Short mmCIF file of C-alpha atoms in Angstrom, two decimals:
data_model
loop_
_atom_site.label_atom_id
_atom_site.label_comp_id
_atom_site.label_asym_id
_atom_site.label_seq_id
_atom_site.Cartn_x
_atom_site.Cartn_y
_atom_site.Cartn_z
CA LYS A 167 6.81 -12.26 -27.70
CA GLN A 168 8.42 -9.65 -25.50
CA GLU A 169 11.44 -10.76 -23.49
CA VAL A 170 13.20 -8.68 -20.86
CA THR A 171 16.79 -9.28 -19.80
CA GLN A 172 18.61 -7.72 -16.87
CA ILE A 173 22.36 -7.59 -16.50
CA PRO A 174 24.10 -8.24 -14.19
CA ALA A 175 22.14 -10.86 -12.28
CA ALA A 176 23.95 -9.86 -9.09
CA LEU A 177 26.11 -6.93 -8.06
CA SER A 178 28.04 -6.14 -4.91
CA VAL A 179 29.44 -2.64 -4.34
CA PRO A 180 30.92 -0.66 -1.45
CA GLU A 181 28.82 2.03 0.16
CA GLY A 182 28.98 5.40 -1.57
CA GLU A 183 29.59 4.06 -5.05
CA ASN A 184 27.48 5.14 -8.02
CA LEU A 185 26.12 2.22 -10.02
CA VAL A 186 24.17 1.34 -13.14
CA LEU A 187 21.72 -1.51 -13.65
CA ASN A 188 20.87 -2.54 -17.18
CA CYS A 189 17.65 -3.73 -18.77
CA SER A 190 17.02 -4.71 -22.38
CA PHE A 191 13.84 -5.75 -24.17
CA THR A 192 13.35 -7.46 -27.51
CA ASP A 193 10.29 -5.62 -28.83
CA SER A 194 10.86 -1.87 -28.94
CA ALA A 195 7.14 -1.14 -29.41
CA ILE A 196 6.48 -0.51 -25.73
CA TYR A 197 4.02 1.78 -23.99
CA ASN A 198 5.97 2.17 -20.80
CA LEU A 199 8.73 0.74 -18.67
CA GLN A 200 8.66 0.43 -14.90
CA TRP A 201 11.46 -0.19 -12.38
CA PHE A 202 10.62 -1.94 -9.12
CA ARG A 203 12.44 -2.84 -5.96
CA GLN A 204 11.81 -6.09 -4.09
CA ASP A 205 13.18 -6.81 -0.64
CA PRO A 206 13.58 -10.48 0.40
CA GLY A 207 10.23 -12.04 1.21
CA LYS A 208 8.38 -8.83 0.42
CA GLY A 209 6.25 -7.35 -2.32
CA LEU A 210 7.25 -4.99 -5.13
CA THR A 211 7.72 -1.28 -4.66
CA SER A 212 7.45 0.88 -7.76
CA LEU A 213 10.47 3.16 -8.18
CA LEU A 214 10.05 4.87 -11.53
CA LEU A 215 7.65 4.74 -14.47
CA ILE A 216 8.84 5.93 -17.88
CA GLN A 217 6.37 6.46 -20.68
CA SER A 218 7.45 5.56 -24.21
CA SER A 219 7.60 9.25 -25.15
CA GLN A 220 10.00 10.06 -22.30
CA ARG A 221 13.78 9.69 -22.18
CA GLU A 222 14.27 9.63 -18.42
CA GLN A 223 12.71 9.94 -15.00
CA THR A 224 14.32 10.94 -11.71
CA SER A 225 13.42 10.36 -8.09
CA GLY A 226 15.91 11.33 -5.42
CA ARG A 227 19.14 9.38 -5.96
CA LEU A 228 17.55 7.30 -8.73
CA ASN A 229 17.56 8.10 -12.43
CA ALA A 230 16.12 5.84 -15.08
CA SER A 231 16.72 6.35 -18.78
CA LEU A 232 14.93 4.84 -21.75
CA ASP A 233 16.20 4.31 -25.30
CA LYS A 234 13.20 2.73 -26.94
CA SER A 235 14.74 2.35 -30.39
CA SER A 236 17.61 0.25 -29.07
CA GLY A 237 15.47 -1.59 -26.54
CA ARG A 238 17.40 -0.49 -23.47
CA SER A 239 16.88 1.12 -20.11
CA THR A 240 19.30 1.87 -17.31
CA LEU A 241 18.72 2.56 -13.64
CA TYR A 242 21.37 4.78 -12.13
CA ILE A 243 21.75 4.84 -8.34
CA ALA A 244 23.91 7.62 -6.93
CA ALA A 245 25.85 7.39 -3.68
CA SER A 246 24.63 3.90 -2.85
CA GLN A 247 23.70 3.01 0.73
CA PRO A 248 23.31 -0.34 2.53
CA GLY A 249 19.55 0.30 2.58
CA ASP A 250 19.58 0.12 -1.22
CA SER A 251 20.35 -3.61 -0.99
CA ALA A 252 17.47 -5.40 -2.72
CA THR A 253 16.50 -6.98 -6.03
CA TYR A 254 15.71 -4.48 -8.77
CA LEU A 255 13.22 -5.50 -11.42
CA CYS A 256 12.60 -4.00 -14.82
CA ALA A 257 9.25 -4.55 -16.57
CA VAL A 258 7.60 -3.34 -19.78
CA VAL A 259 4.09 -3.01 -21.17
CA SER A 260 4.11 -3.73 -24.89
CA SER A 261 0.54 -2.86 -25.88
CA GLY A 262 -2.69 -1.61 -24.37
CA ASN A 263 -3.94 -4.89 -23.02
CA THR A 264 -0.65 -6.76 -22.73
CA PRO A 265 0.34 -7.24 -19.12
CA LEU A 266 3.65 -6.19 -17.65
CA VAL A 267 6.55 -8.49 -18.63
CA PHE A 268 9.38 -8.75 -16.11
CA GLY A 269 13.08 -9.39 -16.26
CA LYS A 270 14.59 -11.73 -13.67
CA GLY A 271 16.12 -8.87 -11.75
CA THR A 272 19.48 -7.70 -10.47
CA ARG A 273 20.29 -8.56 -6.87
CA LEU A 274 22.18 -5.62 -5.39
CA SER A 275 24.26 -5.74 -2.22
CA VAL A 276 25.73 -2.51 -0.88
CA ILE A 277 28.46 -3.22 1.66
CA ALA A 278 29.01 -0.79 4.53
CA ASN B 213 -5.69 4.81 0.32
CA ALA B 214 -4.63 1.44 1.68
CA GLY B 215 -2.96 0.27 -1.51
CA VAL B 216 -3.40 -3.20 -2.96
CA MET B 217 -4.43 -5.57 -0.18
CA GLN B 218 -3.75 -9.27 -0.41
CA ASN B 219 -4.75 -11.91 2.08
CA PRO B 220 -3.75 -14.13 3.57
CA ARG B 221 -0.06 -13.23 3.71
CA HIS B 222 0.89 -16.85 4.29
CA LEU B 223 -1.15 -19.94 3.45
CA VAL B 224 -0.29 -23.56 4.14
CA ARG B 225 -2.27 -26.27 2.40
CA ARG B 226 -1.92 -30.04 2.24
CA ARG B 227 -1.71 -31.69 -1.15
CA GLY B 228 -5.18 -32.06 -2.63
CA GLN B 229 -6.75 -29.15 -0.73
CA GLU B 230 -8.00 -25.92 -2.25
CA ALA B 231 -6.26 -22.56 -1.92
CA ARG B 232 -8.12 -19.24 -2.21
CA LEU B 233 -6.10 -16.06 -2.55
CA ARG B 234 -7.77 -12.68 -2.28
CA CYS B 235 -6.84 -9.31 -3.73
CA SER B 236 -8.52 -5.96 -3.19
CA PRO B 237 -7.24 -3.41 -5.71
CA MET B 238 -6.50 0.20 -4.94
CA LYS B 239 -9.54 2.45 -4.80
CA GLY B 240 -10.43 3.57 -8.29
CA HIS B 241 -8.49 0.76 -9.99
CA SER B 242 -10.59 -1.54 -12.16
CA HIS B 243 -7.75 -3.62 -13.67
CA VAL B 244 -6.30 -6.54 -11.70
CA TYR B 245 -3.34 -8.75 -12.61
CA TRP B 246 -2.09 -11.91 -10.92
CA TYR B 247 1.55 -13.00 -11.06
CA ARG B 248 3.40 -15.99 -9.66
CA GLN B 249 6.99 -15.95 -8.43
CA LEU B 250 8.80 -19.22 -7.94
CA PRO B 251 11.97 -19.33 -5.82
CA GLU B 252 14.93 -17.84 -7.70
CA GLU B 253 12.75 -17.10 -10.73
CA GLY B 254 11.15 -13.99 -12.12
CA LEU B 255 7.55 -12.95 -11.93
CA LYS B 256 5.34 -14.75 -14.41
CA PHE B 257 2.02 -13.34 -15.57
CA MET B 258 -1.00 -15.51 -14.89
CA VAL B 259 -4.24 -13.65 -15.53
CA TYR B 260 -5.62 -10.15 -16.20
CA LEU B 261 -9.15 -9.21 -15.15
CA GLN B 262 -11.46 -6.27 -15.19
CA LYS B 263 -14.67 -6.17 -13.22
CA GLU B 264 -16.63 -9.37 -14.04
CA ASN B 265 -14.43 -10.12 -17.07
CA ILE B 266 -11.31 -12.14 -17.74
CA ILE B 267 -9.30 -10.21 -20.32
CA ASP B 268 -6.23 -12.44 -20.65
CA GLU B 269 -5.64 -15.79 -18.98
CA SER B 270 -2.81 -16.94 -21.22
CA GLY B 271 -0.41 -17.45 -18.31
CA MET B 272 -2.71 -19.49 -16.15
CA PRO B 273 -2.58 -23.29 -16.18
CA LYS B 274 -5.66 -24.72 -17.87
CA GLU B 275 -6.42 -27.13 -15.07
CA ARG B 276 -6.99 -26.51 -11.36
CA PHE B 277 -6.53 -22.73 -11.57
CA SER B 278 -9.31 -20.16 -11.91
CA ALA B 279 -9.73 -16.46 -11.24
CA GLU B 280 -12.60 -14.06 -10.85
CA PHE B 281 -13.16 -10.39 -10.16
CA PRO B 282 -16.83 -9.96 -9.24
CA LYS B 283 -18.80 -6.75 -9.38
CA GLU B 284 -18.61 -6.54 -5.61
CA GLY B 285 -15.72 -7.75 -3.52
CA PRO B 286 -12.12 -8.73 -4.09
CA SER B 287 -10.53 -10.66 -6.92
CA ILE B 288 -10.05 -14.33 -6.09
CA LEU B 289 -7.39 -16.69 -7.42
CA ARG B 290 -8.45 -20.25 -6.75
CA ILE B 291 -6.22 -23.29 -6.95
CA GLN B 292 -7.93 -26.64 -6.64
CA GLN B 293 -6.22 -29.88 -5.58
CA VAL B 294 -2.93 -28.17 -4.84
CA VAL B 295 0.37 -29.93 -5.50
CA ARG B 296 3.87 -29.22 -4.16
CA GLY B 297 4.77 -27.42 -7.38
CA ASP B 298 2.13 -24.78 -6.63
CA SER B 299 4.25 -23.54 -3.71
CA ALA B 300 5.19 -19.99 -4.65
CA ALA B 301 4.55 -16.34 -3.93
CA TYR B 302 1.44 -15.04 -5.66
CA PHE B 303 1.28 -11.31 -6.28
CA CYS B 304 -1.64 -9.18 -7.30
CA ALA B 305 -1.31 -5.80 -8.99
CA SER B 306 -3.85 -3.19 -9.97
CA SER B 307 -3.97 -0.19 -12.28
CA PRO B 308 -6.59 2.42 -13.18
CA GLY B 309 -6.25 1.65 -16.89
CA THR B 310 -3.85 0.51 -19.53
CA THR B 311 -0.78 1.86 -21.30
CA SER B 312 -0.12 5.11 -19.45
CA TYR B 313 -0.50 3.82 -15.94
CA GLY B 314 1.94 1.99 -13.78
CA TYR B 315 1.05 -1.07 -11.77
CA THR B 316 0.78 -1.09 -7.98
CA PHE B 317 1.55 -4.42 -6.35
CA GLY B 318 0.34 -5.99 -3.14
CA SER B 319 2.60 -7.68 -0.61
CA GLY B 320 1.78 -11.12 -1.95
CA THR B 321 0.49 -14.42 -0.60
CA ARG B 322 3.09 -17.07 0.08
CA LEU B 323 1.56 -20.47 -0.53
CA THR B 324 3.24 -23.54 0.89
CA VAL B 325 1.93 -26.97 -0.04
CA VAL B 326 2.93 -29.73 2.37
#
């Protein structure tokens, strides 16, 4: 059974700092990994989707890497801004018909 | 493309009533997934449907909960005889297929049982 862990559970940084969020998964046989952002009381916004054959994906100030063999992914946020404050969720699909399995998220606060 | 549409956004039910949550997937998406998020907890998978078929309902409680995705119309998650423990945010996601495609989530329905 796939399990996804995110460390740290919460993180507070000053504005402008670069930061890394970590995600690990127990079964390395994944099809893809997706990072989401969730604002309080809101839905999920997809940030990046990495296929199992890819090593990284980039979108603006965000870069996600995937090391499938070690069961790890990182989300790198450059030059953080207060508007980046949210909960970041990592999720994986382990097989064709297996639904997305989520970690519990990292709650990020960027202080102005 | 309006994205994944869920309604209602907020739903208040008294204990023992029925709750019906609706989800219209993105245009062209035939795969629908329902998740539940309890306060301070992660998202838990409930059920996966394709048009007129339940593919995986392993995360859905055996009693009081049911889901459908008819040939026409939205997917419905139905909770009968609601209890306080059913209070949660219920999210629907859709995708055009499996494996290579990411999921797109709706804004959720926040169910409060009083």
